[in-house]
XYZ file of C-alpha atoms in Angstrom:
783
model
C 148.150 110.236 73.816
C 146.030 107.328 73.199
C 144.928 106.595 76.653
C 143.994 110.441 77.046
C 141.749 110.024 73.565
C 140.118 106.834 75.060
C 139.345 108.487 78.343
C 138.014 111.665 76.123
C 135.698 109.310 74.405
C 134.483 107.622 77.667
C 133.682 111.023 78.915
C 131.340 111.756 75.964
C 129.738 108.433 75.982
C 129.014 109.102 79.801
C 127.604 112.494 79.027
C 125.113 111.124 76.492
C 123.677 108.597 79.201
C 122.598 111.922 81.369
C 118.864 112.743 81.632
C 120.083 116.539 82.086
C 122.703 118.303 80.770
C 124.897 120.174 83.497
C 124.773 123.857 83.282
C 126.434 125.713 80.644
C 128.610 127.892 82.535
C 130.037 125.096 84.812
C 130.626 122.986 81.800
C 132.369 125.595 80.007
C 134.677 126.277 83.256
C 135.260 122.655 83.762
C 136.387 122.205 79.914
C 138.933 125.103 80.514
C 140.170 123.328 83.778
C 140.441 120.193 82.245
C 142.471 121.405 79.082
C 144.561 123.209 81.733
C 144.969 119.983 83.771
C 145.725 118.080 80.666
C 148.387 120.335 79.548
C 149.940 120.020 83.278
C 149.840 116.508 83.496
C 150.939 115.531 80.053
C 154.521 116.535 81.162
C 154.292 114.474 84.113
C 154.733 110.835 83.362
C 154.016 109.614 86.773
C 150.548 111.259 86.610
C 149.051 109.202 83.825
C 145.965 108.610 85.654
C 145.344 112.290 86.310
C 146.046 113.018 82.676
C 143.450 110.360 81.676
C 140.922 111.872 84.196
C 141.573 115.248 82.576
C 140.685 113.740 79.305
C 137.489 112.089 80.414
C 136.469 115.709 81.901
C 137.281 117.214 78.777
C 135.164 114.515 77.040
C 132.089 114.858 79.346
C 132.417 118.759 79.182
C 132.770 119.015 75.570
C 129.905 117.100 74.771
C 127.788 119.111 77.249
C 128.705 122.457 75.732
C 128.060 121.256 72.086
C 124.811 119.623 73.613
C 123.680 123.022 75.106
C 124.180 124.625 71.708
C 122.187 122.104 69.760
C 119.474 122.277 72.469
C 119.224 125.928 72.510
C 118.199 125.584 68.794
C 115.186 123.814 69.278
C 111.670 124.915 68.620
C 109.739 126.515 71.682
C 106.864 124.457 72.733
C 104.392 127.547 72.166
C 105.255 127.467 68.627
C 104.506 123.934 67.894
C 101.421 123.495 65.498
C 101.513 127.236 64.178
C 101.821 128.298 60.690
C 104.729 130.641 60.031
C 106.087 132.106 56.604
C 109.675 131.202 56.315
C 112.398 132.127 53.898
C 115.591 129.835 53.727
C 117.498 127.513 51.414
C 117.266 123.679 50.635
C 120.440 122.699 52.334
C 120.425 118.696 51.549
C 119.728 116.385 48.590
C 116.028 115.922 48.582
C 114.746 112.480 49.832
C 112.211 111.392 47.526
C 109.136 109.420 49.155
C 106.021 108.112 48.426
C 103.926 111.254 48.714
C 106.178 113.861 48.234
C 109.914 114.985 49.195
C 111.936 115.862 52.661
C 114.569 117.794 52.953
C 116.675 119.964 55.376
C 116.011 123.543 55.214
C 118.135 126.279 56.607
C 115.693 129.255 57.939
C 117.074 132.484 57.219
C 114.067 134.764 58.166
C 110.507 134.391 59.515
C 108.312 137.118 57.957
C 105.146 138.473 59.749
C 106.058 137.186 63.233
C 108.639 138.279 65.882
C 109.544 134.673 66.976
C 112.664 132.700 66.983
C 112.713 129.533 65.094
C 115.494 126.900 64.712
C 118.185 127.574 61.944
C 117.879 124.133 60.459
C 114.745 122.028 60.387
C 113.817 118.664 58.380
C 110.601 119.396 56.125
C 108.092 117.429 54.175
C 106.671 118.729 50.951
C 103.412 116.560 50.328
C 102.193 116.483 46.664
C 98.733 117.394 45.606
C 97.282 115.282 42.883
C 100.415 113.609 41.519
C 101.301 110.909 44.150
C 104.059 108.445 42.906
C 103.103 105.523 40.646
C 104.447 102.341 40.334
C 106.401 103.629 37.046
C 107.199 106.996 38.175
C 110.981 107.763 38.677
C 112.410 109.477 41.544
C 113.679 112.390 39.069
C 110.100 112.841 37.806
C 108.543 113.356 41.281
C 111.376 115.367 42.385
C 111.058 117.589 39.133
C 107.075 117.722 39.823
C 108.182 119.868 43.042
C 110.826 121.672 41.297
C 112.820 121.694 44.500
C 116.707 121.366 44.231
C 119.438 121.778 46.657
C 120.894 125.470 47.174
C 117.672 127.059 46.117
C 116.095 129.717 48.321
C 112.319 129.444 48.883
C 109.651 131.154 50.691
C 107.240 128.385 52.181
C 104.372 128.421 54.943
C 105.398 125.815 57.494
C 103.832 124.024 60.136
C 106.534 122.820 62.722
C 106.750 120.327 65.872
C 109.774 119.860 68.377
C 111.825 116.806 67.503
C 109.787 113.497 68.633
C 110.215 110.086 67.707
C 109.221 106.589 68.853
C 110.730 105.567 72.198
C 111.051 101.695 72.571
C 113.234 99.355 74.252
C 116.369 98.536 72.074
C 114.813 100.675 69.475
C 116.147 103.382 66.849
C 116.292 106.692 69.015
C 115.144 109.461 66.236
C 115.337 112.220 68.915
C 119.046 111.359 69.103
C 119.547 111.266 65.379
C 117.638 114.679 64.834
C 119.750 116.337 67.542
C 123.231 114.788 66.021
C 122.339 116.785 62.804
C 121.498 119.918 64.320
C 117.795 119.823 63.271
C 115.805 121.694 65.757
C 112.367 120.820 64.633
C 110.505 118.838 62.013
C 107.647 119.804 59.793
C 105.546 120.179 56.578
C 105.258 122.719 53.742
C 101.416 123.682 54.046
C 99.501 123.059 51.044
C 97.202 126.589 51.355
C 100.245 128.770 51.801
C 103.522 130.042 50.154
C 105.249 127.964 48.055
C 107.751 130.082 45.783
C 111.307 129.944 44.547
C 112.998 133.263 45.541
C 116.632 132.804 44.705
C 119.489 130.939 45.120
C 122.650 130.374 47.428
C 125.770 129.698 46.475
C 128.091 128.249 49.529
C 130.230 125.391 48.615
C 128.135 122.968 50.331
C 125.446 124.082 47.941
C 127.786 123.197 45.084
C 128.508 119.780 46.614
C 124.720 118.872 47.133
C 123.820 119.911 43.418
C 126.761 117.687 42.143
C 125.077 114.998 44.003
C 121.764 115.637 43.013
C 122.938 115.722 39.339
C 124.771 112.138 39.389
C 121.757 110.994 41.068
C 119.397 112.228 38.518
C 121.512 111.273 35.638
C 121.778 107.369 37.129
C 117.977 107.260 37.225
C 117.725 108.742 33.876
C 119.993 106.031 32.389
C 119.104 103.001 34.540
C 115.275 103.772 34.754
C 113.458 100.923 36.874
C 116.820 98.767 37.300
C 116.381 97.363 40.957
C 120.102 97.999 41.385
C 120.200 101.459 40.538
C 119.981 102.473 44.030
C 123.282 100.585 44.811
C 125.036 102.570 42.205
C 123.607 105.778 43.610
C 124.684 105.008 47.135
C 128.124 104.142 46.062
C 128.523 107.136 43.775
C 126.815 109.888 46.086
C 126.220 108.281 49.401
C 122.101 108.248 49.023
C 121.463 105.354 50.840
C 117.676 106.281 50.674
C 117.876 105.060 46.988
C 118.120 101.405 48.070
C 115.043 99.523 48.477
C 114.274 98.295 51.633
C 114.036 94.456 50.536
C 117.775 94.922 49.419
C 118.735 96.227 53.097
C 117.044 93.283 54.407
C 119.149 91.084 51.749
C 122.244 93.008 52.862
C 121.712 92.492 56.430
C 121.115 88.813 56.412
C 124.191 88.299 54.319
C 126.657 90.730 56.379
C 127.455 93.023 53.594
C 125.677 96.289 54.726
C 128.758 97.852 55.189
C 129.643 97.407 51.599
C 126.402 99.254 50.272
C 127.354 102.835 51.091
C 130.394 104.941 50.914
C 132.133 103.488 53.789
C 135.720 103.339 55.034
C 136.762 100.776 52.731
C 135.746 102.553 49.928
C 137.271 105.705 50.790
C 140.475 103.988 51.651
C 140.468 102.045 48.668
C 140.048 105.439 46.313
C 142.688 107.231 48.371
C 145.328 104.571 47.991
C 144.681 104.473 44.586
C 145.131 108.357 43.964
C 148.031 108.214 46.182
C 149.716 105.309 44.050
C 148.902 107.200 40.854
C 150.243 110.306 42.140
C 153.357 108.927 43.223
C 153.761 107.268 40.134
C 153.533 110.196 38.051
C 155.379 112.400 40.388
C 158.473 110.009 40.255
C 158.607 110.610 36.289
C 159.711 114.239 36.693
C 163.024 114.704 38.275
C 162.233 118.332 38.834
C 158.954 117.923 40.740
C 160.891 115.385 42.919
C 163.519 117.611 43.584
C 161.287 120.330 45.034
C 159.013 117.711 47.035
C 159.417 113.965 47.832
C 156.924 111.565 45.640
C 155.801 110.010 49.094
C 154.707 113.622 50.456
C 153.199 114.325 47.269
C 151.239 110.981 47.427
C 150.215 111.582 50.845
C 148.387 115.147 49.820
C 146.938 113.578 46.614
C 145.528 110.785 48.716
C 144.288 112.937 51.484
C 142.515 115.309 49.087
C 140.960 112.094 47.062
C 139.704 111.114 50.527
C 138.139 114.378 51.171
C 136.547 114.796 47.891
C 134.835 111.364 48.325
C 133.829 112.062 51.706
C 132.412 115.265 50.844
C 130.517 113.735 47.651
C 129.342 110.954 50.225
C 127.432 113.419 52.276
C 130.058 113.332 54.999
C 128.585 110.525 56.671
C 130.131 109.108 59.871
C 132.059 105.839 58.453
C 133.568 107.964 55.891
C 134.266 111.024 58.134
C 136.367 108.512 60.429
C 138.277 107.129 57.316
C 138.901 110.520 55.940
C 140.541 111.532 59.517
C 142.533 108.479 59.407
C 143.989 108.690 56.160
C 144.731 112.578 57.048
C 146.403 111.369 60.163
C 148.524 109.036 58.266
C 149.191 111.780 55.724
C 150.647 113.897 58.556
C 152.696 111.478 60.012
C 154.334 110.702 56.432
C 154.635 114.648 55.699
C 156.459 114.997 59.020
C 158.424 111.988 58.664
C 157.147 110.492 62.047
C 155.148 107.364 61.149
C 152.826 106.744 63.904
C 151.673 103.286 65.447
C 148.316 101.960 64.222
C 146.820 102.691 67.790
C 147.932 106.386 67.677
C 146.239 106.907 64.105
C 143.150 105.178 65.188
C 142.882 107.217 68.300
C 143.647 110.555 66.339
C 141.068 109.630 63.972
C 138.617 108.643 66.752
C 139.292 112.490 68.239
C 138.717 113.980 65.142
C 135.380 112.334 64.647
C 134.119 113.042 68.408
C 135.308 116.658 68.424
C 133.016 117.110 65.294
C 130.035 114.944 66.020
C 129.817 113.863 70.207
C 126.720 111.902 69.150
C 128.542 109.306 66.972
C 128.968 107.051 70.067
C 125.277 106.663 70.005
C 125.381 104.918 66.494
C 126.030 101.274 65.941
C 128.137 102.122 62.793
C 130.475 104.339 65.030
C 131.651 101.227 67.082
C 131.274 98.711 64.103
C 133.780 100.828 62.269
C 136.228 101.714 64.751
C 136.091 97.998 66.379
C 136.581 96.688 62.602
C 139.633 98.841 62.000
C 141.072 97.997 65.619
C 140.862 94.192 64.736
C 142.540 94.192 61.564
C 145.518 96.365 63.616
C 145.417 93.566 66.122
C 145.486 90.481 64.114
C 148.210 91.941 61.656
C 150.610 93.317 64.193
C 152.793 89.937 64.198
C 152.991 89.815 60.196
C 156.444 89.867 59.147
C 155.622 90.689 55.171
C 156.350 87.048 54.082
C 152.831 85.925 54.482
C 150.935 85.393 51.116
C 148.065 87.875 50.374
C 145.502 85.034 50.852
C 146.450 84.289 54.380
C 146.238 87.539 55.268
C 142.963 88.253 53.643
C 141.655 85.087 55.471
C 143.093 86.286 58.687
C 141.421 89.541 58.555
C 138.101 88.016 57.365
C 137.946 85.641 60.408
C 139.006 88.498 62.838
C 136.130 90.804 61.676
C 133.386 87.737 61.514
C 134.436 86.660 65.154
C 135.316 89.783 66.724
C 132.353 91.755 65.703
C 130.021 89.018 66.464
C 129.363 89.853 70.213
C 128.725 93.630 69.468
C 126.456 92.651 66.742
C 124.722 90.413 68.770
C 124.208 93.335 71.484
C 123.171 95.878 68.734
C 121.038 93.717 66.367
C 120.279 90.641 68.156
C 121.738 88.752 64.693
C 125.023 87.571 63.189
C 125.204 86.460 59.495
C 126.731 83.215 59.278
C 127.433 83.352 55.604
C 128.938 86.702 55.900
C 132.378 85.273 55.308
C 131.258 83.758 52.170
C 129.180 86.847 50.871
C 132.107 89.102 51.831
C 134.628 86.882 50.088
C 133.084 87.499 46.491
C 131.218 91.145 47.382
C 134.133 92.901 48.995
C 136.578 92.584 45.750
C 133.648 92.839 43.495
C 132.122 96.269 45.157
C 135.224 97.794 46.318
C 137.880 96.796 43.262
C 135.336 96.822 40.415
C 131.741 98.350 40.836
C 132.764 101.299 43.119
C 135.347 102.343 40.737
C 133.126 102.265 37.883
C 130.334 104.008 39.658
C 132.865 106.825 40.398
C 134.103 106.907 36.788
C 130.413 107.330 35.583
C 129.692 109.902 38.272
C 132.419 112.055 36.657
C 132.226 110.988 33.011
C 129.190 110.374 31.054
C 129.366 107.025 29.651
C 126.214 105.468 29.718
C 127.286 101.897 28.250
C 129.944 101.810 31.273
C 127.287 102.550 33.748
C 124.974 99.973 32.340
C 127.787 97.245 32.692
C 128.137 98.479 36.386
C 124.385 97.716 37.040
C 124.802 94.448 35.242
C 127.434 93.398 37.371
C 125.701 94.476 40.642
C 122.667 92.520 39.255
C 124.913 89.170 39.082
C 126.254 90.171 42.795
C 122.576 90.384 43.919
C 121.898 87.036 42.588
C 125.038 85.505 44.509
C 123.660 87.206 47.772
C 120.285 85.649 47.269
C 121.660 82.380 46.873
C 123.877 82.914 50.013
C 120.525 84.144 51.930
C 118.963 80.760 51.058
C 121.678 78.458 52.495
C 120.599 76.677 55.559
C 121.304 78.717 59.081
C 122.508 81.540 56.736
C 121.492 83.994 59.814
C 121.878 83.599 63.448
C 119.360 85.110 65.455
C 118.727 85.339 69.380
C 117.792 87.675 72.081
C 119.819 90.787 73.118
C 122.265 89.395 75.463
C 123.175 90.760 78.672
C 126.038 93.484 78.736
C 128.377 91.386 80.995
C 128.078 88.351 78.786
C 129.495 90.778 75.874
C 132.405 91.930 77.784
C 133.175 88.528 78.462
C 132.907 87.175 74.991
C 135.116 90.595 74.255
C 138.042 89.011 76.308
C 137.412 85.675 74.395
C 137.965 87.614 71.291
C 141.229 89.504 72.386
C 142.473 85.818 73.410
C 141.167 84.130 70.291
C 143.035 86.528 67.850
C 146.229 86.933 70.037
C 149.266 86.667 67.913
C 151.017 83.155 68.016
C 152.836 82.120 70.804
C 150.026 82.569 73.492
C 148.945 79.250 74.387
C 145.583 77.831 73.920
C 143.998 80.376 72.065
C 141.317 78.138 71.288
C 139.823 78.239 74.803
C 138.842 81.806 73.862
C 135.904 80.414 72.233
C 134.735 79.177 75.441
C 134.421 82.603 76.545
C 131.318 83.136 73.866
C 129.143 80.541 75.616
C 127.718 82.997 77.995
C 126.835 85.360 75.064
C 125.133 82.581 73.177
C 123.498 80.764 76.019
C 122.359 83.412 78.786
C 118.770 83.951 78.095
C 116.770 87.341 78.865
C 114.726 87.596 82.086
C 111.023 86.252 81.923
C 108.038 86.394 84.307
C 107.399 83.969 86.970
C 104.518 81.318 86.538
C 101.211 83.455 87.511
C 103.107 86.578 86.408
C 102.702 88.574 83.001
C 104.595 91.397 81.455
C 102.847 93.456 78.952
C 104.356 96.196 77.108
C 102.310 98.667 74.686
C 105.076 99.685 72.210
C 105.436 103.216 71.098
C 104.496 102.722 67.023
C 103.126 106.180 66.788
C 99.446 106.641 65.875
C 98.604 102.960 65.887
C 98.474 99.917 68.472
C 101.005 97.060 69.075
C 101.004 94.977 72.464
C 103.143 92.388 73.433
C 102.074 89.916 76.426
C 104.437 87.762 77.912
C 104.447 84.964 80.637
C 106.711 82.364 81.739
C 106.871 80.432 78.568
C 104.384 81.841 76.206
C 104.345 85.395 74.210
C 101.227 86.743 72.302
C 101.149 89.717 69.927
C 97.905 92.077 70.070
C 98.047 93.899 66.890
C 100.879 94.840 64.778
C 100.958 98.593 64.541
C 100.564 101.050 61.526
C 102.044 101.000 58.111
C 104.011 104.025 56.913
C 104.131 103.682 53.263
C 104.125 100.709 50.712
C 107.393 99.335 51.635
C 107.474 100.446 55.404
C 105.514 99.525 58.645
C 105.975 99.244 62.195
C 105.859 95.468 61.994
C 109.188 95.370 60.092
C 110.679 98.544 61.779
C 109.533 97.873 65.721
C 107.760 95.002 66.299
C 109.483 92.343 64.885
C 113.199 93.618 66.324
C 111.429 94.031 69.635
C 110.204 90.450 69.581
C 113.741 89.434 68.692
C 115.519 91.241 71.169
C 113.290 89.895 74.036
C 113.160 86.360 73.112
C 109.689 86.168 72.117
C 110.129 84.213 69.120
C 108.270 81.901 68.032
C 105.028 83.996 68.904
C 102.220 81.477 70.440
C 99.670 83.513 69.391
C 98.992 86.930 67.310
C 95.544 88.836 67.455
C 94.718 91.354 64.750
C 91.993 93.025 66.203
C 90.428 94.296 62.930
C 91.072 95.803 59.324
C 92.292 99.367 60.033
C 95.965 100.101 58.603
C 96.980 101.638 62.117
C 96.554 98.106 63.769
C 96.949 95.760 60.698
C 99.257 97.605 58.714
C 102.343 95.815 60.198
C 100.793 92.183 60.358
C 102.142 91.025 57.162
C 105.829 91.970 57.994
C 105.375 90.282 61.303
C 103.809 87.216 59.874
C 106.830 86.750 57.259
C 109.440 87.214 59.840
C 108.306 85.540 62.664
C 106.826 82.151 63.275
C 103.267 82.446 64.511
C 101.806 79.198 65.818
C 98.213 80.555 66.420
C 96.605 83.554 64.488
C 93.123 84.901 65.710
C 91.378 88.072 64.132
C 88.204 89.866 63.166
C 89.332 89.859 59.381
C 87.650 88.283 56.445
C 88.953 85.110 55.123
C 89.924 86.442 51.674
C 92.120 89.252 53.656
C 96.013 88.587 52.827
C 96.950 88.597 56.249
C 94.649 85.712 57.070
C 96.048 83.879 54.060
C 99.413 84.299 55.478
C 98.816 82.923 58.606
C 99.766 79.316 59.060
C 96.745 78.589 61.330
C 93.985 81.434 61.445
C 90.562 81.440 63.534
C 88.114 84.383 64.077
C 88.152 85.836 67.634
C 85.021 84.722 69.463
C 83.639 85.548 72.584
C 84.016 82.596 75.006
C 87.169 81.255 73.845
C 89.283 81.100 76.875
C 92.740 79.218 77.552
C 95.426 79.363 80.486
C 98.987 79.951 79.927
C 101.552 79.451 82.881
C 99.005 80.516 85.532
C 97.480 83.479 83.631
C 94.290 83.065 81.840
C 93.456 84.605 78.288
C 89.721 85.185 77.302
C 88.070 86.783 74.309
C 85.042 89.005 75.642
C 83.999 90.354 71.884
C 82.947 90.148 69.371
C 80.430 87.138 69.484
C 79.330 85.032 66.522
C 76.325 86.888 66.032
C 78.031 90.322 65.907
C 79.919 89.476 62.711
C 76.603 89.379 60.724
C 75.431 92.398 62.590
C 75.355 95.035 59.798
C 75.037 98.001 62.332
C 78.098 97.432 63.860
C 81.197 99.348 62.286
C 84.716 98.033 61.625
C 85.861 99.374 64.787
C 83.170 97.832 66.824
C 84.343 94.128 65.592
C 87.664 94.720 67.402
C 88.763 91.738 69.124
C 88.694 92.363 72.940
C 91.039 90.378 75.120
C 91.112 90.128 78.858
C 94.227 89.051 80.862
C 94.195 87.971 84.188
C 95.873 86.247 86.889
C 96.563 86.203 90.380
C 98.686 89.707 90.060
C 96.309 91.538 88.182
C 94.207 92.069 85.307
C 94.240 94.055 82.012
C 91.415 94.682 79.327
C 92.669 95.148 75.759
C 90.147 97.040 73.719
C 91.442 97.554 70.096
C 89.348 100.249 68.377
C 85.690 99.566 69.920
C 83.294 102.497 70.121
C 80.329 103.278 72.469
C 77.945 100.540 70.524
C 80.736 97.655 71.302
C 81.124 99.029 74.885
C 77.627 98.689 75.802
C 77.495 94.996 74.414
C 80.327 94.361 76.709
C 78.810 95.957 79.633
C 75.469 94.290 79.014
C 77.134 91.089 78.627
C 80.143 91.048 80.827
C 78.925 93.328 83.672
C 81.189 93.454 86.896
C 83.674 90.714 84.748
C 84.720 93.557 82.899
C 86.648 94.900 86.103
C 90.347 95.250 85.268
C 92.988 96.883 86.957
C 94.575 98.121 83.628
C 92.526 99.484 80.677
C 94.085 99.674 76.961
C 92.189 102.739 76.170
C 89.387 102.062 73.358
C 89.980 103.696 70.176
C 93.051 105.746 70.870
C 90.827 107.981 73.535
C 88.702 108.952 70.793
C 85.503 110.819 71.464
C 83.253 108.080 70.259
C 84.719 105.901 72.848
C 85.128 105.289 76.865
C 81.654 105.889 77.908
C 80.968 106.612 81.627
C 79.061 103.333 81.817
C 81.984 101.356 80.396
C 84.596 103.166 82.695
C 82.348 102.370 85.370
C 82.128 98.803 85.052
C 85.598 98.406 84.113
C 87.066 100.658 86.988
C 90.630 100.592 85.904
C 93.482 101.961 88.125
C 95.618 102.743 84.968
C 94.765 103.513 81.362
C 97.351 103.175 78.689
C 96.530 105.346 75.680
C 98.493 104.182 72.547
C 98.549 107.377 70.399
C 100.691 109.276 68.097
C 102.546 112.683 68.928
C 100.382 115.721 67.772
C 98.370 113.409 65.554
C 95.659 114.813 63.313
C 92.649 113.008 64.943
C 93.194 114.956 68.348
C 93.399 111.723 70.145
C 92.979 111.590 73.199
C 90.048 114.177 73.554
C 90.264 115.957 76.524
C 86.749 115.019 77.863
C 88.050 111.616 77.439
C 90.984 112.306 79.535
C 88.489 114.159 82.028
C 86.683 110.734 82.391
C 89.799 108.802 83.106
C 90.480 111.304 85.897
C 86.912 110.810 87.190
C 87.071 107.201 87.825
C 90.708 107.890 89.398
C 92.924 106.320 86.740
C 96.602 107.165 86.341
C 96.879 107.764 82.530
C 100.089 106.804 80.944
C 100.573 107.808 76.784
C 103.040 106.212 74.374
C 103.440 110.050 72.818
C 104.236 111.557 76.025
C 105.822 108.188 78.020
C 107.037 105.949 75.289
C 106.548 102.463 75.139
C 104.773 101.545 78.250
C 105.708 98.163 80.424
C 102.998 96.719 82.993
C 104.515 94.235 85.345
C 101.758 91.803 86.991
C 104.002 90.724 89.637
C 103.966 90.325 93.481
C 100.541 90.980 93.948
C 100.596 94.325 92.154
C 100.924 96.274 89.093
C 103.862 98.540 88.586
C 103.832 100.804 85.013
C 106.573 102.711 83.740
C 107.297 104.488 80.158
C 110.613 104.050 78.600
C 111.261 107.831 78.477
C 111.000 107.588 82.316
C 113.150 104.336 82.318
C 115.934 105.461 80.128
C 115.858 109.236 80.303
C 118.136 111.208 78.009
C 118.547 115.124 78.053
C 117.085 115.592 74.532
C 114.203 113.727 75.022
């Protein structure tokens, strides 16, 4: 059975790598055939291979059928950008943002239009005149909108199809939406219907109201406490309550798994309730005669796990543990104690039946991997080992065993993780989490404030851990074959006593640590225009050097593309430290992520058109202005600033866009002109000053393809074969303009757009230029 379930999981994973779904009729027929074959071959021990193949087919077809159901509930392209009056129900705990709230909305009907909209969408409702201030609480902002879970509202909404940035090694937002059954995203129109019309009273609505009530009370009692978000996350699973800065600290110290309702917490609460139930049950002879205490404890523990999991919002880590607890309880109830591997496999099957997209989440692999490692290292225990030795063995196994996966998924491993977890695990799981749950059930403010005090002390300890030398190991994403070899090393290193030379397993870690990602050859350049939405960030790589041209937009006061997209990509491809960084001008869609990059990545040289008093310039170790005439060569590739000149900085007639740093990258295999946000005036200056020297194989579209740029004279001078347009999907500026696209076509240029193609990578090698978007390079059926 375990092999069958593993094959089922592999089948699901393979389906999620497909560019196109197999047809629904064929998937359904294969699903039925696979189930019949599984039943036939299950009773034939000699046909285990066919049994596993049937499991693979079942997993593949099951994921395909569920995929078709979700894809069928997506917004039709011809309905994008139109206003609809819809009636429906707030189906989730509203997420509080800087400018408003975001929530899942179950659409029940559409008024005044005969159209089919998705059953569930993700809506944002932006405020008008009451944006959040520094001292405004989440509860106050939520009350300002007057929206709560389970309420039925009439809204005028504007929707668009699920869409997200697509970058190498980046987060797949579209898959995340697909997993949650969200067929569209959109926002509530300010000039339209915004009226509460009733309530829905499903069990899920009551649960969400309870979660909201706990969150509101915690915020009200703790006020502006910096650790209130941690207690809210532990009590009701609202991880959005934790600040981004705190998440960075948890990631660097390896305790992220503790700061939400995870499997460890669910197991602890379930075990505690089961122990109390067993203790009380044994005190009543009549109850014991009716039902053994062990079975009563199993039921109580399962109910406790289910309750806590629902309170957490039924996230994947909590789901996994609930199904595992349920499998153990079923085995105890039936009197057939299953092996640990069987229990883990049954939990795996249950999770994937409910959520076939779970295999795409890093937390899924880390969660099941951690439990499998615990089972693996404990198989030789006799029961005579001390608790300290068992605990140390488990910590060692998880730290070493998950390191290859962490490097593959995050490009980093916390070296202080064992020390941080040694304190954080007992503090969070045995003290802080139970206190948070007690305070969620019983209103006792002094106890909640005490839990907040303990959490604050823990945060100080984690900050000390993070300050230690070599607290974090960071490296490029290793090739998958090195991760497979390191996994074999884990099995060897953690094998039970009796296997000779277990330390040799460490040698199999060397490839994952030492093998570097590919780089261009001398004379070659790889240039990637990242998909950062409505903004710009370009990475230029040569054989031994890297240059970042702009850092993308800021998404809010505490979130920007530099932190979320650019810095992780630099780390993943091995472009740390940066040899140079250019910030073209002081528009937030180009400079918004610059501070995050400068604070997280060493930058050897910094050039910009910014004023010296700008905080970005102050954060750079070495800063200078972009000046026409500055040239240098790296690894056989030439770099030259073409604009602005010294006199341009004092020219009051040039707008800030026309002071953008223009950089030309050229070599024996081709050239590219990086233009920032220049418009007609700067383009005219470039044509006048450079003339034929503007000729470039690739052009980065000036000002995102706006109507004020890409003049005919400029395009004739540049004569690009390829134009890359960095632009956000359905952006409010209408970029790129249709007439500009027409001018690109007139010069015979191929156009690639980040909103339609994802990140665009150009390789100048072999005497020519190849261009490919990430959506074409890694196609998936939901994109």
